[in-house]
Every structure is written in C-alpha cells, then in structure tokens.
Coordinates of C-alpha atoms and ligand atoms in Angstrom, one line a residue:
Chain Z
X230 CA 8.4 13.9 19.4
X231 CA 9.6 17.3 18.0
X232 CA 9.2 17.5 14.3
X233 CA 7.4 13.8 14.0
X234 CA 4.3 13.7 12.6
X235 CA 1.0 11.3 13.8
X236 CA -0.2 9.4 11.2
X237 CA -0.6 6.0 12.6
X238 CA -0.7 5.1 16.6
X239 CA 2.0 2.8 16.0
X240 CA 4.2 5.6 14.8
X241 CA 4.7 6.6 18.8
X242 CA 6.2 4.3 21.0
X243 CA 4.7 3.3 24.2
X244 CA 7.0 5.5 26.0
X245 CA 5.7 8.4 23.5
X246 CA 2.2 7.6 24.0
X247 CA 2.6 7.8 27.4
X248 CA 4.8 11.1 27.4
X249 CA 1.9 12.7 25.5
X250 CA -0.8 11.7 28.8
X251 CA 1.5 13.0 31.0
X252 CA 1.6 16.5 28.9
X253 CA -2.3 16.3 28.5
X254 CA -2.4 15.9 32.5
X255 CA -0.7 19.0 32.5
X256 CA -2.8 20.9 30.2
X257 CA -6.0 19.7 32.0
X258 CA -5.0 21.2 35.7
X259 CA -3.5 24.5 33.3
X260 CA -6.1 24.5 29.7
X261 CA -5.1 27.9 28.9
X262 CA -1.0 28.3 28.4
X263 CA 0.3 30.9 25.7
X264 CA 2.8 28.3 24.0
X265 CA 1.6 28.5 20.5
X266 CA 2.0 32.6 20.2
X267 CA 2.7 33.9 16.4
X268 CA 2.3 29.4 14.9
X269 CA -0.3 28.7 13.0
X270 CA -1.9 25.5 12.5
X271 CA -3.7 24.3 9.3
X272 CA -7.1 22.4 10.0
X273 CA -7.4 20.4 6.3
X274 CA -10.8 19.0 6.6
X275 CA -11.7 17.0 3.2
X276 CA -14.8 15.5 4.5
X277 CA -16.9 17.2 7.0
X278 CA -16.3 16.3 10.8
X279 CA -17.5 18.6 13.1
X280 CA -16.7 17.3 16.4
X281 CA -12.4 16.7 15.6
X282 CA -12.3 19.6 14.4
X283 CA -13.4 22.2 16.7
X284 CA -11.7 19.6 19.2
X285 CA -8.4 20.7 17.4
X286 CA -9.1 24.0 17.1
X287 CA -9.8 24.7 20.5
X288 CA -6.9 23.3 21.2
X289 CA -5.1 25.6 19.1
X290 CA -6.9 28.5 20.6
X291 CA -6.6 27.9 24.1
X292 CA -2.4 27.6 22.9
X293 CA -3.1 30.8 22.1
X294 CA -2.2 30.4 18.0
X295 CA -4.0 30.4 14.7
X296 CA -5.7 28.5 12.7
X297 CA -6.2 28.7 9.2
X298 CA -8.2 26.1 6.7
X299 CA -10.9 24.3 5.6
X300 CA -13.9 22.7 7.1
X301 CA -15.1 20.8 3.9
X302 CA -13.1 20.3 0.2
X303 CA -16.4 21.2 -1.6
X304 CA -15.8 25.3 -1.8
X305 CA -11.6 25.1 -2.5
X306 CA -9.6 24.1 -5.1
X307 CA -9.3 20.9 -4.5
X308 CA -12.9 20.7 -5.9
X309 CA -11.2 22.3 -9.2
X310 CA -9.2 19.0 -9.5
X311 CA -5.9 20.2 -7.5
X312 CA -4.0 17.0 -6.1
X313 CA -3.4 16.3 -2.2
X314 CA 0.5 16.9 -3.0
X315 CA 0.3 20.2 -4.5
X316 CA -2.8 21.2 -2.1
X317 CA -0.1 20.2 0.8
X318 CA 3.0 22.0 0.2
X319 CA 1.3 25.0 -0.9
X320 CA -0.6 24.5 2.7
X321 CA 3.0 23.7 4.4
X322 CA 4.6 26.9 3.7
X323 CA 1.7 29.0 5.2
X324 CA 2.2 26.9 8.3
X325 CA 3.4 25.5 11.1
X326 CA 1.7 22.0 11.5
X327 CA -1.2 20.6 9.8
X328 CA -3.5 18.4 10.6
X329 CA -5.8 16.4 8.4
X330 CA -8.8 14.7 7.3
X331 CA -9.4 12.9 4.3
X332 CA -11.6 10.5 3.6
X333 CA -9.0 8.5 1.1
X334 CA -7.2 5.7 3.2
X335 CA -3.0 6.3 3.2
X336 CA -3.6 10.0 2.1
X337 CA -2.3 11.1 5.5
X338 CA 0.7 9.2 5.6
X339 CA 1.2 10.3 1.8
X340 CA 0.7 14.2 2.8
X341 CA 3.4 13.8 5.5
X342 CA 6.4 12.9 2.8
X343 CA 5.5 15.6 1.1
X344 CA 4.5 18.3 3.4
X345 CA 7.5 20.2 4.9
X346 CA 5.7 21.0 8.4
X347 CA 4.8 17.7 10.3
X348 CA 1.2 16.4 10.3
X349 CA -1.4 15.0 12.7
X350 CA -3.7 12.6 10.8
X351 CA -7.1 13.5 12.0
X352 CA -9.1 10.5 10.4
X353 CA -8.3 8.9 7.1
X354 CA -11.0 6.9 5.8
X355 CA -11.4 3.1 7.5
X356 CA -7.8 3.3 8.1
X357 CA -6.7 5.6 10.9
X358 CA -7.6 8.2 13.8
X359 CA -4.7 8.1 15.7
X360 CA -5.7 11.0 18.4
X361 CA -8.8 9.6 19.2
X362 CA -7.1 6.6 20.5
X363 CA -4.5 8.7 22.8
X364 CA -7.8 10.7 24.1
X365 CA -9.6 7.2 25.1
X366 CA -6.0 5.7 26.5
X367 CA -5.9 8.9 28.3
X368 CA -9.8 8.8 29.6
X369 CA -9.1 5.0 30.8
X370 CA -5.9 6.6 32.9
X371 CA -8.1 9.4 34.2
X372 CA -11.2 6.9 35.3
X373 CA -8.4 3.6 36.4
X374 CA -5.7 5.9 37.5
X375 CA -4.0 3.2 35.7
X376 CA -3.4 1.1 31.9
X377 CA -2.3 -2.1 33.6
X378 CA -4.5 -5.3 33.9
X379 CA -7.8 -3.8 33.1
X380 CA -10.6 -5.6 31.8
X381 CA -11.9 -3.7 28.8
X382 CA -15.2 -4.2 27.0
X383 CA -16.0 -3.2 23.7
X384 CA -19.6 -3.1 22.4
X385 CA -21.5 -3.0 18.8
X386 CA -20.0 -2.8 15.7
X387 CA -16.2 -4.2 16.5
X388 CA -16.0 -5.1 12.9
X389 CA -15.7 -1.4 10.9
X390 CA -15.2 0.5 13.8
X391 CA -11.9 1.8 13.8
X392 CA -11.4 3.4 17.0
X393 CA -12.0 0.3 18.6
X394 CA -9.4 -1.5 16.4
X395 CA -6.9 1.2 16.9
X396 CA -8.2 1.1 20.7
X397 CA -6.8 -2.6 21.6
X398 CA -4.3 -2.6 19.3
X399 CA -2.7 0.6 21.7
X400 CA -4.8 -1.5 24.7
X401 CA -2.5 -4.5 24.0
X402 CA 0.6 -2.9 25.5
X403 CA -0.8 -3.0 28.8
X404 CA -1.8 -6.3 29.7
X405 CA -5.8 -6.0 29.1
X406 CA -8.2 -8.3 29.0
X407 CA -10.2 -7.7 26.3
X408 CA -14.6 -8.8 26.4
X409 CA -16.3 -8.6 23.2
X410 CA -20.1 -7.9 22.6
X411 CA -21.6 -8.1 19.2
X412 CA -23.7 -9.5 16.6
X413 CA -22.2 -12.1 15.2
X414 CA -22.1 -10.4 11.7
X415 CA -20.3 -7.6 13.2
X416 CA -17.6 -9.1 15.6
X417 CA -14.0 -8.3 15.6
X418 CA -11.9 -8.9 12.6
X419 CA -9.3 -11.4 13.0
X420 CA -6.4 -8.9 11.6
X421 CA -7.0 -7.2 14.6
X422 CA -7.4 -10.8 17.2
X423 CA -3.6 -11.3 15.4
X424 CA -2.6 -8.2 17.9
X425 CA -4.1 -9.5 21.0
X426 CA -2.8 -13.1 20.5
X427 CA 0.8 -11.8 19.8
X428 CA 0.9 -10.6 23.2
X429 CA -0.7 -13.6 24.6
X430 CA -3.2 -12.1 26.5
X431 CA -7.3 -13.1 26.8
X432 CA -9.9 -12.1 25.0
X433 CA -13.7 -13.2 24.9
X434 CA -16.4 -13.1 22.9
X435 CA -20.5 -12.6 23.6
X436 CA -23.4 -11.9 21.8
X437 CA -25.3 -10.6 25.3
X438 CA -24.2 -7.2 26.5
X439 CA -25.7 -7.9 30.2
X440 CA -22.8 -11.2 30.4
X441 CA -20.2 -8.7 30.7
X442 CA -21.3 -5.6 32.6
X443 CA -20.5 -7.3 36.2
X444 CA -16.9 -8.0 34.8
X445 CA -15.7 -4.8 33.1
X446 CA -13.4 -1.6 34.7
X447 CA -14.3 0.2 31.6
X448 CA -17.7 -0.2 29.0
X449 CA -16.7 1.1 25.2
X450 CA -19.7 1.6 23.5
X451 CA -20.2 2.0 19.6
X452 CA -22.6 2.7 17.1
X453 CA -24.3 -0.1 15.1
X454 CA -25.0 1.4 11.8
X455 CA -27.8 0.2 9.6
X456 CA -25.8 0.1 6.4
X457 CA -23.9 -2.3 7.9
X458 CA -26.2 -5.2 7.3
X459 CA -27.5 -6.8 4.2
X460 CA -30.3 -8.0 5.3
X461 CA -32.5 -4.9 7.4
X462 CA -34.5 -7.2 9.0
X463 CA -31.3 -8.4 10.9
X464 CA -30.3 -4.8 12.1
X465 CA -33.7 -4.2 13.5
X466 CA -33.3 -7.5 15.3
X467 CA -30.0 -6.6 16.6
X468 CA -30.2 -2.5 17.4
X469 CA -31.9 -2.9 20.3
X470 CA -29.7 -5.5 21.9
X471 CA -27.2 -3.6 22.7
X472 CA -28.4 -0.5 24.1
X473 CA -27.5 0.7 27.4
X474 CA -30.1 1.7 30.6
X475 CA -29.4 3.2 34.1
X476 CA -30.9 -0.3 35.3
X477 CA -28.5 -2.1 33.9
X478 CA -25.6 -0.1 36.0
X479 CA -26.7 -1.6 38.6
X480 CA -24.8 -4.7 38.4
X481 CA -21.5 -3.4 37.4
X482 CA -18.3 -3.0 39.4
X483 CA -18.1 0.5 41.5
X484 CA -15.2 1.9 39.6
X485 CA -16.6 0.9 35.8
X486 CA -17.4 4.0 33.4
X487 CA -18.8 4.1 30.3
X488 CA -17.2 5.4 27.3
X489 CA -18.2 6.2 23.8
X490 CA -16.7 8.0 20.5
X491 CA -19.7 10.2 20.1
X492 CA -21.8 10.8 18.5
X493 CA -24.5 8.5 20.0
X494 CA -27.7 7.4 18.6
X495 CA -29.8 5.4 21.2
X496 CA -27.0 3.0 22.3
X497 CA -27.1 4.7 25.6
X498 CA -30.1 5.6 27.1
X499 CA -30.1 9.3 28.4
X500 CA -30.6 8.1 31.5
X501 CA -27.4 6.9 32.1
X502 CA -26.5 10.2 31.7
X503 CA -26.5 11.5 34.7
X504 CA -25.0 8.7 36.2
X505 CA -21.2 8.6 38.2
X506 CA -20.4 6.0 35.7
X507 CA -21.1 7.7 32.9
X508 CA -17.8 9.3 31.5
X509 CA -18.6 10.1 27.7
X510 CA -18.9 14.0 27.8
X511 CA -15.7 14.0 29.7
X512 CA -14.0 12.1 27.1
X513 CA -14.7 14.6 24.5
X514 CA -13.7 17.4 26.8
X515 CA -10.2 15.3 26.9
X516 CA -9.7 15.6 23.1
X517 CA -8.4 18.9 23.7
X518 CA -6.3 18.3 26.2
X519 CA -4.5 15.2 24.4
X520 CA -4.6 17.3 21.2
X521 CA -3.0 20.5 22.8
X522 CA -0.6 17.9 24.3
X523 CA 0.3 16.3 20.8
X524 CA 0.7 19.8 19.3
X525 CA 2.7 21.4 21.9
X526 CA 5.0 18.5 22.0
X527 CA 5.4 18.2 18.2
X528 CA 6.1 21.5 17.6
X529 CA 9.0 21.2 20.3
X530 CA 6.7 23.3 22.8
X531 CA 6.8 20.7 25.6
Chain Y
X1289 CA 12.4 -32.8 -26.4
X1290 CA 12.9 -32.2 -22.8
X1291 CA 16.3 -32.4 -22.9
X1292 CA 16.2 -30.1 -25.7
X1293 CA 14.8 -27.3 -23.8
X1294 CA 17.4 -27.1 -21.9
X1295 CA 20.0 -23.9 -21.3
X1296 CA 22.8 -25.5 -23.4
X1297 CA 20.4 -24.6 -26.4
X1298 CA 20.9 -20.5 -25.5
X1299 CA 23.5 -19.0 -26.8
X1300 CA 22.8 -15.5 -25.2
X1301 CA 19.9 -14.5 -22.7
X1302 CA 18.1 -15.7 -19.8
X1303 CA 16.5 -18.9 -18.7
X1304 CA 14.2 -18.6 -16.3
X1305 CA 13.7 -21.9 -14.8
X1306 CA 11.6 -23.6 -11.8
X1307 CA 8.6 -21.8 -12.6
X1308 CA 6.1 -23.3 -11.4
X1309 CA 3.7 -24.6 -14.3
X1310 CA 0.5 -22.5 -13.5
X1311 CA 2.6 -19.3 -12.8
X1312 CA 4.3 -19.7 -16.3
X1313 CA 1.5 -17.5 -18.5
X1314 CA 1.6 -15.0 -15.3
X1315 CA 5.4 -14.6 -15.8
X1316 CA 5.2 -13.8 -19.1
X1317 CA 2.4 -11.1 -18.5
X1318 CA 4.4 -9.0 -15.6
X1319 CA 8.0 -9.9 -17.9
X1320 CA 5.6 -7.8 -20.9
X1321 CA 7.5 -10.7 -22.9
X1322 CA 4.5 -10.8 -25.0
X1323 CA 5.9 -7.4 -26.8
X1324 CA 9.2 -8.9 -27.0
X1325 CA 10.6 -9.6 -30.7
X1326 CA 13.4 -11.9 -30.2
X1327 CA 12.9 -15.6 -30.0
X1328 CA 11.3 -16.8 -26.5
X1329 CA 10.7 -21.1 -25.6
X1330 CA 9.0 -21.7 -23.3
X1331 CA 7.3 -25.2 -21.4
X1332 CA 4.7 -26.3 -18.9
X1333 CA 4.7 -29.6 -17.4
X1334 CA 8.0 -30.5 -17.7
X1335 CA 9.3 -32.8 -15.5
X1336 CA 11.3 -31.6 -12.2
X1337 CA 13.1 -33.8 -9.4
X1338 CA 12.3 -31.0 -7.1
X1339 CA 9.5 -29.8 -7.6
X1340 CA 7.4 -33.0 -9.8
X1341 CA 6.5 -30.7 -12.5
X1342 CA 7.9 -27.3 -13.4
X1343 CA 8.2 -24.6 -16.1
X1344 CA 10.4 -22.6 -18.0
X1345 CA 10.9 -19.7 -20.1
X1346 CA 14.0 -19.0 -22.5
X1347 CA 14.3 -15.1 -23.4
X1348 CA 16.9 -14.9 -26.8
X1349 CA 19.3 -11.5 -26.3
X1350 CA 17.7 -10.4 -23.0
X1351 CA 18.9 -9.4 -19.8
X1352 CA 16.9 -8.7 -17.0
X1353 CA 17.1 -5.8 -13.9
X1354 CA 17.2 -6.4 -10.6
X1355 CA 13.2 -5.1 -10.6
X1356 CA 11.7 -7.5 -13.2
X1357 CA 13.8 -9.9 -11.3
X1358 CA 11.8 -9.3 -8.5
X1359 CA 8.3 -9.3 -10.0
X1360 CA 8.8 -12.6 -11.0
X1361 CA 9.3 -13.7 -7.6
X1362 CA 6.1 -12.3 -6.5
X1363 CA 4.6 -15.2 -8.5
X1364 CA 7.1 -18.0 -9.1
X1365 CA 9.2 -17.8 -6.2
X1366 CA 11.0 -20.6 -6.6
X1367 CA 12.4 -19.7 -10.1
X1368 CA 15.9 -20.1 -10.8
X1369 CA 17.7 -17.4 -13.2
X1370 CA 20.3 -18.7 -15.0
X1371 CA 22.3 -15.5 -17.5
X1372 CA 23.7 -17.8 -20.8
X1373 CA 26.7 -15.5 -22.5
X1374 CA 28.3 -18.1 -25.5
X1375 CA 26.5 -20.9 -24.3
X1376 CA 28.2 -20.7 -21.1
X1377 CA 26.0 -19.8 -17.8
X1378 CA 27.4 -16.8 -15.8
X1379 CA 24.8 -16.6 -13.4
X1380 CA 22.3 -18.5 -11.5
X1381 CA 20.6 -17.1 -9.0
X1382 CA 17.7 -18.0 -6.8
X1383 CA 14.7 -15.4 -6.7
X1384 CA 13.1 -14.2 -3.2
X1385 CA 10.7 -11.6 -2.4
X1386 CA 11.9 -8.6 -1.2
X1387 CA 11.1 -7.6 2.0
X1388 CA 10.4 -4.4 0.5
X1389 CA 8.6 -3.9 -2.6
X1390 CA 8.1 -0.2 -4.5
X1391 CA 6.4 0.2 -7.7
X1392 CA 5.2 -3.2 -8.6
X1393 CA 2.3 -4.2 -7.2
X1394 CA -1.0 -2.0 -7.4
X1395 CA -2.9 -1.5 -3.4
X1396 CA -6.3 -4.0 -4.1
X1397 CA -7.8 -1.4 -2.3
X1398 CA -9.8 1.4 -4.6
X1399 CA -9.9 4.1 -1.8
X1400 CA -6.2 3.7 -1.4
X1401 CA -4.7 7.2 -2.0
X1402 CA -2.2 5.1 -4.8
X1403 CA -5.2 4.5 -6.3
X1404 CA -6.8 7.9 -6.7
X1405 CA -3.2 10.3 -6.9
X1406 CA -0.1 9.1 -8.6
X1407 CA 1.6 8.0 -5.9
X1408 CA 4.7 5.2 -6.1
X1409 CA 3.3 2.2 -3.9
X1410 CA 5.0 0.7 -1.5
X1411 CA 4.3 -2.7 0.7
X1412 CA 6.0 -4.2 3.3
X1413 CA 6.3 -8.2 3.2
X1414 CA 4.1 -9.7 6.0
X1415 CA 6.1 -13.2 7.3
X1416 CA 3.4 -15.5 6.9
X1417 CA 3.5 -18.7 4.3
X1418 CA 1.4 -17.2 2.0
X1419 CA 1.9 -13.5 0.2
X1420 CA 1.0 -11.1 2.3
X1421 CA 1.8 -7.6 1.2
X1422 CA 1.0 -4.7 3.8
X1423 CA 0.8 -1.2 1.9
X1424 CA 2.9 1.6 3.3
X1425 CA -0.1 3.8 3.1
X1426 CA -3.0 2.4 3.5
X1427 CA -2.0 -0.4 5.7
X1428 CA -4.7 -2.8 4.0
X1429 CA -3.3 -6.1 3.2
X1430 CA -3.0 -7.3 -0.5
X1431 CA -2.9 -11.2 -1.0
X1432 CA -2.4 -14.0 -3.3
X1433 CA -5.8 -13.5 -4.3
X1434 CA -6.3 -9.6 -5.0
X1435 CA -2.1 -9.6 -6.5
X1436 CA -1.9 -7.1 -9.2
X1437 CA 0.8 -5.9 -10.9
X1438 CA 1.5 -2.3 -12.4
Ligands
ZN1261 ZN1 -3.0 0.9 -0.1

C-alpha cells in the first residue's frame, strides 16, 4: 500500500483491508513504536470533527512524528477564498502524508491528484469515511475473532448514515448476513441493497429493534437525527424505539457486542455501559490503532 | 418532402440521423448549433422502418470531433453520423456512450467538489438500461433525469 492513498474503501482490496488489521493487531499488543521519526503528517480539517482527529493524531504521536494543520477552515486562508488545489500542494510539500476533512463530497479524491504526498480521506461530506469502516471491520475481528458468516445488525438511521453504508458494502466480502432495524422513512437505500444482492447473500428488514437482538453476533447502533424527518411529530414517535437498555441484553446470544460510531445521544442507555457486551469505547480506542496501521503502511513503514 | 430531406441533398457536412424525435431540440442545444451560421435542416416525425418515427439534423460545412460526437450520444444514442464530402458519404458511423466520459456532463450534485472548484468532471458509465453516470469524485449517481450538460 506504499505511496497509495485512502480515499474510498473500495480503493483497498480485500487482501489490503485485511493486511491493514493484521498491522493494527500489531500496533495494539505494541501502541508505542518509533516508526514515524523526523515525517510529518498534515491534519486538514475543513469542518470541525473532534473525535477523527485527535484519533489521527494520536496516532501520529504515539509513531513518534509530527503533526502540523488545521482543526477548522474558519481562521486560514482558505477562509480568504484560496482553492482546495492550491491549499493542497502548498500543504504537500511541507509534508509527508495528509489526511483530510472536508465537508465537500469528491474533494478528497480531488486533493489526492493533485497533492504530491498520498492522502487519507478522513470524512468527505455524505460520501466517504473510509477509516472508520477498517476500525469497525477491525472491532468485529477483535469481538468474532472472525469476518466470516456473521450475522450483523444495523440499527437507526440506515438511510444517511454513511458508515453504515460503507460498513456492509466492506461487510459484503465476507459472507454476512445483514438484519435491518429502522423506521420505515429511514431504511436502507437501495444503491446500497444493489451491493448485498450482488453477492447473493441475505438480508432482512424490521421496524422492531427487540426482533433481532436474539439473532445478531454483533448490534451497530446509530443515531436517529431529528432533521431527518419532515414531519417532527414522526421523529418523536420513532426516537424512542430504538433505544437500547441493559434489559434488553438479556436475550441476546453470549458472544454479541454492541457497537456504535460515537457520538451517542440516548440510543444506548448508560446502563449498558458497563456491560461485557458493550464494546463502543473500545472501538474508538481502535481508531488509533487501525489509523497508525494505515499510516505506517502507506508511508512504506510496515 | 421526406425524401427530400434526405443526405443526397448535402453537398458538404454532417447528417446526423436516427435521432430520436423528442431528443432532436436537446441535440441541437449540447451541438450549440443554435450559434451556428451556415445553413442547418432539420425534422421531427419523420418516418423510420427502425425506429417508427425518427429525427434528423443536416449541419452545412461542419465537421464534428470525436467529443461532440459523444455528447450526442448521451441523448440520442441511436443516431447515425453520416460525413457528406461532394454529395458522396464518407462516413457513417453509429454513436455509443463512452464508457468513460470527461468534461461533458455537469455532477447533479451541488456539494460535489466539480461544483464548487473548477475541476474537469469525470463519470464512469453504470451498465444498466437506462443512463447511469457514476462521478469519479463524488460517487453520486447522475441519471436521465438530473442529465446536464456543460
Ligand atoms: Zn460529483
């Protein structure tokens, strides 16, 4: 993977995806390895996003290399009117790698044909977020000790959600089974059904979270945003519906674990938190090991 | 008058033939043949054995490039071109849409980076009856529906 950049999960083969896992294994017996001394990696953050970004840059850190950049576009030049290309080969001579965030869809596979360094797309609009979808393969393979012939449900909004699209698109080289809970309003677009039928494999559909949780080796919750609906009176009908409780654990299969993107509203009760099952915290912590992973092995490291 | 329309009338240009009816207008929007000077014919409804009706469009002294070729193809693709040099026809050739298409069409989506930075588009051709152009970029698809042209 030396020299490629990550723009789009289906820009790594399965073989590559997998060969990234196996590095993040590595990185998450051995977090702290000195592989990145004297490199420095640019953190381009258009819109604000917190969470990715200390996730990245932690992983830079515990590399041992630097990072230079921007957390939001609001205080640089790009605020003066500069474009993404000249903003990006300005940015790819000071370093090594970049990775991005922009909230304009295709800018990050735009910034890689013109940046000389290779980049990591770190979230581009509704379109992509490539590394959070090696960070949840790899949190399935930690919790199944396996990809193969899992039955995977997805929960909330499965229509705007991109990480779960990207999430059984990647799932769909493995043989899942796929169980789908949402309002109707919000169910899974058919552009992303396409992938699943392809590969002939199952899927199912449910408007009642507590059908599936007997069934399911892993739980992906989401976020069901208010904007979302037109009509208000339909989100408050539906928010509660698919909220999680430690109760409701009880009925679920003894290797199952919840999962979630974060950040969580009231989708999972904190109760669950304390539970075997639940796995969400750990799947942050994972981000950095996937992401040192992906860095290392891009910039011919690993 | 059918009969009179057709390419034996041209001494030099094009004929571009087979359009069908309703795309005829559209054709000579993306051709820009409304700025053209020299003498165009064209014709709706016409009667086709192939196709039941069809249209056509006669450029006077006008060649076209392998790009405008494929434009029209986005919206009449089962046009014929036919090149006319001294009444005689030199070419004929069958239009398809390019698997690949750069510069052409515009994204439909607004928060597409083509959209918001100059930026060439580029779409890949989805197999599927229908158009179905996937952009390089932002991966949304652009359809029959939402088809723009540069
Ligand atoms: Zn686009």
């Amino acid at each position: 993977m030396k020299g490629k950049s990550l723009i789009s999960i289906n820009d790594y083969t399965k073989e590559e995806q997998l060969r990234i896992l196996e590095i993040a294994k590595d990185f998450e017996s051995n977090p702290s390895q000195n592989l990145l001394n004297n490199k420095v990696v640019a953190t381009l953050f258009f819109e604000p996003s917190t969470r990715t970004r200390l996730s990245f840059e932690s992983a830079v850190c515990r590399l041992g290399g630097k990072v230079i950049g921007f957390s939001d576009s609001s205080s640089t030049s790009v605020k003066k009117g500069e474009s993404l290309k000249d903003t990006i080969i300005t940015v790819s001579n000071y370093s090594d790698l970049i990775v991005m965030r922009n909230p304009v869809e295709g800018s990050a596979r735009f910034a890689s044909e013109v940046s000389k360094v290779p980049v990591i797309n770190a979230g581009d609009g509704a379109n992509q977020h490539p590394t959070q979808t090696l960070l949840d393969l790899y949190t399935i393979l930690q919790t199944q000790h396996t990809l193969d012939d899992l039955h995977v449900a997805f929960v909330g909004d499965l229509k705007y959600g991109r990480t779960v699209h990207s999430l059984v698109i990647a799932l769909c080289n493995f043989n899942c089974t796929f169980h789908l809970v949402s309002p109707t309003e919000l169910k899974l677009p058919s552009a992303v059904k396409i992938h699943i039928k392809e590969k002939k494999l199952a899927y199912y559909q449910y408007t009642d979270l507590n059908d599936v949780l007997p069934l399911v080796d892993i739980l992906y919750m989401t976020r069901i945003q208010r904007e979302r609906f037109s009509d208000p009176l339909e989100y408050e009908r539906v928010k509660n519906l698919y909220n999680l409780n430690k109760s409701m654990l009880e009925h679920t299969k003894e290797n199952m674990k919840v999962l979630h993107p974060m950040p969580r509203v009231n989708e999972i009760d904190i109760d669950v938190d304390d539970s075997p099952k639940a796995h969400y915290f750990q799947q942050a912590l994972n981000g950095v090991y996937v992401r040192q992973a992906l860095i290392t092995s891009i910039l011919g490291l690993k | 008058m059918v009969k009179e329309l057709k390419v034996s009338a041209l001494e030099n240009g094009t004929v571009i033939d087979h359009i069908p009816s309703k795309s005829v207008f559209k054709v000579i929007k993306i051709l820009n043949l409304e700025n053209y000077e020299n003498q165009i014919l064209f014709g709706i409804n016409l009667e086709s054995k192939k196709f039941g009706t069809k249209g056509i469009i006669k450029v006077h002294n006008k060649y076209f490039k392998k790009e405008e070729i494929n434009k029209i193809a986005l919206v009449a693709p089962s046009a014929t071109l036919i090149t006319i040099k001294d009444f005689q026809i030199i070419e004929k050739t069958s239009l398809q849409i390019p698997n690949y298409i750069e510069g052409i069409v515009k994204c439909f989506n607004p928060n597409c980076i083509t959209n918001i930075e100059k930026v060439v588009t580029k779409f890949n051709l989805v197999p599927d009856q229908e158009i179905k152009l996937r952009c390089h970029y932002c991966e949304k698809i652009t359809g029959k529906n939402n088809l723009a042209f540069i």
